[in-house]
Amino acid sequence: MKTTKLMKLACTGMLLSCLPAQADWSSTVTVASDYMFNGVSQTRNDPALQASLDYAANQGIYLGAWTSNVDFGGETEQELDFYAGQFRQLSEAWTLDYGIAYYTYLGDSSSSDFNYPEVWAKLGYTWGWGVTEFNGWYSWDYFGYGGSHVIGMLAHTFTLAENHAIRINVDTSNSLDGDRWLWNGNEKSFVHYRIAYQTSWKGFQFELAAEDTTLDRNTADERIVASVS
């Protein structure tokens, strides 16, 4: 079943890459050594094959879909997300990106129980030492458990040279309803640390990241994650 899902996703990726080149449409196919989501592996420390399709409209408005294989230990094997947002250039230095996403999960009849919505806002500031980001996400039904959840992130990208950058981010995930969602049985929040080297070559994007969390679990411990898009 897992092999079949990966083959279907691979075919989807190849179809996306063969779409006619148009200014308003774009697609990306990514191979990663792990699918990390806020510092927690969604594939039980296994590799992931991912694809996206995006449309950019006027005034910075965009919408798209993104998919990846997942492994939650049951029959849920695929994630398919839909999102829409707007990117605005507030000034020469400041940018704002905000929108809404809906995460869906496929595999068996109960996989949809994990579906949930999320809104986000990302504020960026460009200055002499790179780009600093102040990002936040909020869900009122995290992973379908009916609890509120918020993520806050501080990130900075240093440009080393053309096509070479280092991105550092620290984020915290917080359950606002501990009776509905907890990590490790009793933790309402945790911190995630990540540093990544990013480069590009002939249309390919490469990233090598080291990350860790304050969680005590084997799907959220220290690791190196590599990806190519």
Short mmCIF file of C-alpha atoms in Angstrom, two decimals:
data_model
loop_
_atom_site.label_atom_id
_atom_site.label_comp_id
_atom_site.label_asym_id
_atom_site.label_seq_id
_atom_site.Cartn_x
_atom_site.Cartn_y
_atom_site.Cartn_z
CA MET A 1 0.00 0.00 0.00
CA LYS A 2 2.77 2.47 0.89
CA THR A 3 4.62 1.73 -2.36
CA THR A 4 1.41 2.27 -4.33
CA LYS A 5 0.82 5.62 -2.65
CA LEU A 6 4.37 6.75 -3.41
CA MET A 7 4.03 5.68 -7.03
CA LYS A 8 0.79 7.64 -7.37
CA LEU A 9 2.44 10.70 -5.86
CA ALA A 10 5.45 10.32 -8.14
CA CYS A 11 3.15 10.21 -11.16
CA THR A 12 1.35 13.30 -9.89
CA GLY A 13 4.66 15.09 -9.57
CA MET A 14 5.68 14.19 -13.11
CA LEU A 15 2.34 15.41 -14.46
CA LEU A 16 2.70 18.70 -12.61
CA SER A 17 6.19 19.22 -13.98
CA CYS A 18 4.85 18.73 -17.53
CA LEU A 19 2.20 21.47 -17.28
CA PRO A 20 2.54 24.25 -19.86
CA ALA A 21 4.78 27.06 -18.63
CA GLN A 22 2.52 29.99 -17.70
CA ALA A 23 3.32 33.03 -15.62
CA ASP A 24 0.44 32.45 -13.18
CA TRP A 25 1.01 28.73 -12.52
CA SER A 26 3.88 26.98 -10.79
CA SER A 27 4.57 23.53 -9.41
CA THR A 28 7.24 21.94 -7.25
CA VAL A 29 8.26 18.33 -6.62
CA THR A 30 10.35 17.61 -3.51
CA VAL A 31 12.22 14.55 -2.26
CA ALA A 32 13.13 14.74 1.45
CA SER A 33 14.86 12.36 3.84
CA ASP A 34 12.04 13.04 6.34
CA TYR A 35 8.80 15.01 6.48
CA MET A 36 9.25 17.26 9.50
CA PHE A 37 6.28 19.31 10.69
CA ASN A 38 7.16 21.78 13.46
CA GLY A 39 10.01 19.48 14.45
CA VAL A 40 7.97 16.25 14.53
CA SER A 41 8.34 13.58 11.83
CA GLN A 42 5.10 12.87 9.97
CA THR A 43 6.61 9.79 8.29
CA ARG A 44 8.04 8.00 11.34
CA ASN A 45 11.56 9.10 10.37
CA ASP A 46 11.20 7.81 6.80
CA PRO A 47 11.63 9.70 3.49
CA ALA A 48 8.90 11.72 1.82
CA LEU A 49 7.89 12.54 -1.73
CA GLN A 50 5.94 15.80 -2.01
CA ALA A 51 4.33 17.92 -4.73
CA SER A 52 2.54 21.24 -4.99
CA LEU A 53 0.52 23.19 -7.55
CA ASP A 54 0.07 26.95 -7.11
CA TYR A 55 -1.75 29.77 -8.86
CA ALA A 56 -0.83 33.44 -8.42
CA ALA A 57 -3.54 36.01 -9.11
CA ASN A 58 -3.54 39.81 -9.07
CA GLN A 59 -2.65 41.92 -6.01
CA GLY A 60 -0.56 39.16 -4.44
CA ILE A 61 -3.46 36.73 -4.02
CA TYR A 62 -2.56 33.05 -4.41
CA LEU A 63 -4.03 29.60 -3.89
CA GLY A 64 -2.74 26.08 -4.18
CA ALA A 65 -2.59 22.47 -3.10
CA TRP A 66 0.22 20.42 -1.55
CA THR A 67 0.58 16.69 -0.88
CA SER A 68 2.96 14.27 0.87
CA ASN A 69 3.05 10.72 2.10
CA VAL A 70 2.65 10.36 5.88
CA ASP A 71 2.76 7.55 8.45
CA PHE A 72 0.88 7.95 11.72
CA GLY A 73 1.12 4.28 12.60
CA GLY A 74 -2.30 3.33 11.19
CA GLU A 75 -3.77 3.31 7.69
CA THR A 76 -3.43 7.08 7.15
CA GLU A 77 -0.86 7.35 4.36
CA GLN A 78 -1.41 10.62 2.49
CA GLU A 79 -1.75 14.29 3.36
CA LEU A 80 -3.44 16.70 0.93
CA ASP A 81 -3.62 20.38 1.86
CA PHE A 82 -5.44 23.30 0.26
CA TYR A 83 -4.62 26.93 0.94
CA ALA A 84 -5.28 30.51 -0.14
CA GLY A 85 -3.61 33.73 0.92
CA GLN A 86 -2.25 37.13 -0.01
CA PHE A 87 1.30 38.48 -0.08
CA ARG A 88 1.67 42.23 0.35
CA GLN A 89 4.71 44.50 0.08
CA LEU A 90 4.00 46.98 2.87
CA SER A 91 7.13 49.06 2.28
CA GLU A 92 10.62 48.66 0.85
CA ALA A 93 11.60 46.63 3.93
CA TRP A 94 8.37 45.11 5.28
CA THR A 95 6.20 42.35 3.81
CA LEU A 96 3.02 40.62 5.03
CA ASP A 97 1.74 37.18 4.08
CA TYR A 98 -1.56 35.88 5.49
CA GLY A 99 -4.05 33.18 4.60
CA ILE A 100 -5.94 30.03 5.50
CA ALA A 101 -5.21 26.33 4.94
CA TYR A 102 -7.17 23.12 5.30
CA TYR A 103 -5.22 19.92 6.02
CA THR A 104 -6.81 16.65 4.91
CA TYR A 105 -5.64 13.04 5.39
CA LEU A 106 -6.30 9.96 3.29
CA GLY A 107 -5.93 6.23 3.75
CA ASP A 108 -9.05 4.73 5.30
CA SER A 109 -12.50 5.85 6.45
CA SER A 110 -11.16 7.26 9.73
CA SER A 111 -8.26 9.26 8.24
CA SER A 112 -10.50 12.28 7.68
CA ASP A 113 -10.93 12.54 11.47
CA PHE A 114 -7.51 14.28 11.47
CA ASN A 115 -8.63 17.02 9.05
CA TYR A 116 -8.33 20.55 10.40
CA PRO A 117 -8.19 24.25 9.38
CA GLU A 118 -5.44 26.76 10.15
CA VAL A 119 -4.87 30.48 9.58
CA TRP A 120 -1.49 32.19 9.44
CA ALA A 121 0.21 35.58 9.32
CA LYS A 122 3.88 36.14 8.44
CA LEU A 123 5.65 39.47 8.80
CA GLY A 124 9.02 39.88 7.08
CA TYR A 125 11.68 42.56 7.44
CA THR A 126 14.61 42.89 5.02
CA TRP A 127 17.71 44.65 6.27
CA GLY A 128 21.48 44.63 5.89
CA TRP A 129 21.97 41.25 7.55
CA GLY A 130 19.24 39.40 5.64
CA VAL A 131 15.53 38.77 6.23
CA THR A 132 13.91 38.46 9.65
CA GLU A 133 10.52 36.77 9.99
CA PHE A 134 7.82 36.95 12.65
CA ASN A 135 5.38 34.13 11.86
CA GLY A 136 2.28 32.76 13.55
CA TRP A 137 -0.28 30.00 12.93
CA TYR A 138 -3.59 29.32 14.71
CA SER A 139 -6.07 26.43 14.53
CA TRP A 140 -9.32 26.09 16.45
CA ASP A 141 -9.60 22.34 15.72
CA TYR A 142 -6.02 21.01 15.79
CA PHE A 143 -5.78 17.60 14.07
CA GLY A 144 -9.57 17.29 14.47
CA TYR A 145 -9.47 17.05 18.26
CA GLY A 146 -11.50 20.23 18.79
CA GLY A 147 -8.75 22.06 20.67
CA SER A 148 -7.17 25.42 19.89
CA HIS A 149 -3.50 25.50 18.97
CA VAL A 150 -1.03 28.28 18.21
CA ILE A 151 2.52 28.31 16.80
CA GLY A 152 4.89 31.27 17.02
CA MET A 153 8.16 31.48 15.08
CA LEU A 154 11.14 33.80 14.93
CA ALA A 155 13.40 33.18 11.93
CA HIS A 156 16.27 34.85 10.12
CA THR A 157 17.91 34.11 6.78
CA PHE A 158 21.51 35.19 6.23
CA THR A 159 22.61 35.55 2.60
CA LEU A 160 26.18 34.24 2.38
CA ALA A 161 26.59 34.71 -1.37
CA GLU A 162 24.49 34.40 -4.50
CA ASN A 163 22.42 31.18 -4.19
CA HIS A 164 23.86 30.43 -0.73
CA ALA A 165 22.00 31.14 2.51
CA ILE A 166 21.69 30.04 6.13
CA ARG A 167 18.24 30.06 7.75
CA ILE A 168 17.82 29.82 11.53
CA ASN A 169 14.45 29.52 13.22
CA VAL A 170 13.06 28.90 16.69
CA ASP A 171 9.38 28.14 17.07
CA THR A 172 7.07 27.06 19.84
CA SER A 173 3.92 24.93 19.50
CA ASN A 174 1.29 25.51 22.15
CA SER A 175 -1.94 23.68 22.93
CA LEU A 176 -4.55 26.08 24.33
CA ASP A 177 -6.82 23.18 25.35
CA GLY A 178 -4.76 20.66 27.30
CA ASP A 179 -7.75 18.40 27.85
CA ARG A 180 -7.97 17.86 24.08
CA TRP A 181 -4.33 17.85 22.89
CA LEU A 182 -1.09 17.13 24.74
CA TRP A 183 2.40 15.96 23.76
CA ASN A 184 4.06 13.09 25.64
CA GLY A 185 0.93 12.71 27.72
CA ASN A 186 1.28 15.90 29.79
CA GLU A 187 3.11 18.65 27.87
CA LYS A 188 1.05 21.53 26.50
CA SER A 189 3.93 23.07 24.55
CA PHE A 190 7.40 22.44 23.16
CA VAL A 191 10.18 24.34 21.40
CA HIS A 192 11.69 23.48 18.01
CA TYR A 193 15.15 24.62 16.85
CA ARG A 194 16.39 24.48 13.28
CA ILE A 195 19.35 25.68 11.20
CA ALA A 196 19.48 25.06 7.46
CA TYR A 197 21.87 25.64 4.58
CA GLN A 198 20.05 26.49 1.34
CA THR A 199 21.33 26.71 -2.21
CA SER A 200 20.10 26.38 -5.79
CA TRP A 201 21.47 25.14 -9.09
CA LYS A 202 19.79 25.10 -12.53
CA GLY A 203 16.27 25.22 -11.12
CA PHE A 204 16.91 22.73 -8.30
CA GLN A 205 16.66 23.86 -4.67
CA PHE A 206 18.80 22.05 -2.09
CA GLU A 207 18.55 22.20 1.68
CA LEU A 208 20.47 20.51 4.49
CA ALA A 209 19.08 21.14 7.97
CA ALA A 210 19.89 20.21 11.56
CA GLU A 211 17.00 20.32 14.01
CA ASP A 212 15.83 19.28 17.45
CA THR A 213 12.96 19.81 19.87
CA THR A 214 12.40 19.77 23.62
CA LEU A 215 10.13 16.74 23.20
CA ASP A 216 11.35 13.36 24.47
CA ARG A 217 10.27 11.10 21.59
CA ASN A 218 12.10 9.36 18.78
CA THR A 219 10.15 11.19 16.06
CA ALA A 220 11.15 14.62 17.41
CA ASP A 221 14.76 14.19 18.52
CA GLU A 222 17.93 15.63 16.98
CA ARG A 223 18.42 14.85 13.28
CA ILE A 224 19.79 15.93 9.92
CA VAL A 225 17.22 16.39 7.14
CA ALA A 226 18.11 16.77 3.46
CA SER A 227 15.82 17.72 0.60
CA VAL A 228 15.94 18.58 -3.11
CA SER A 229 13.16 20.33 -5.03
#
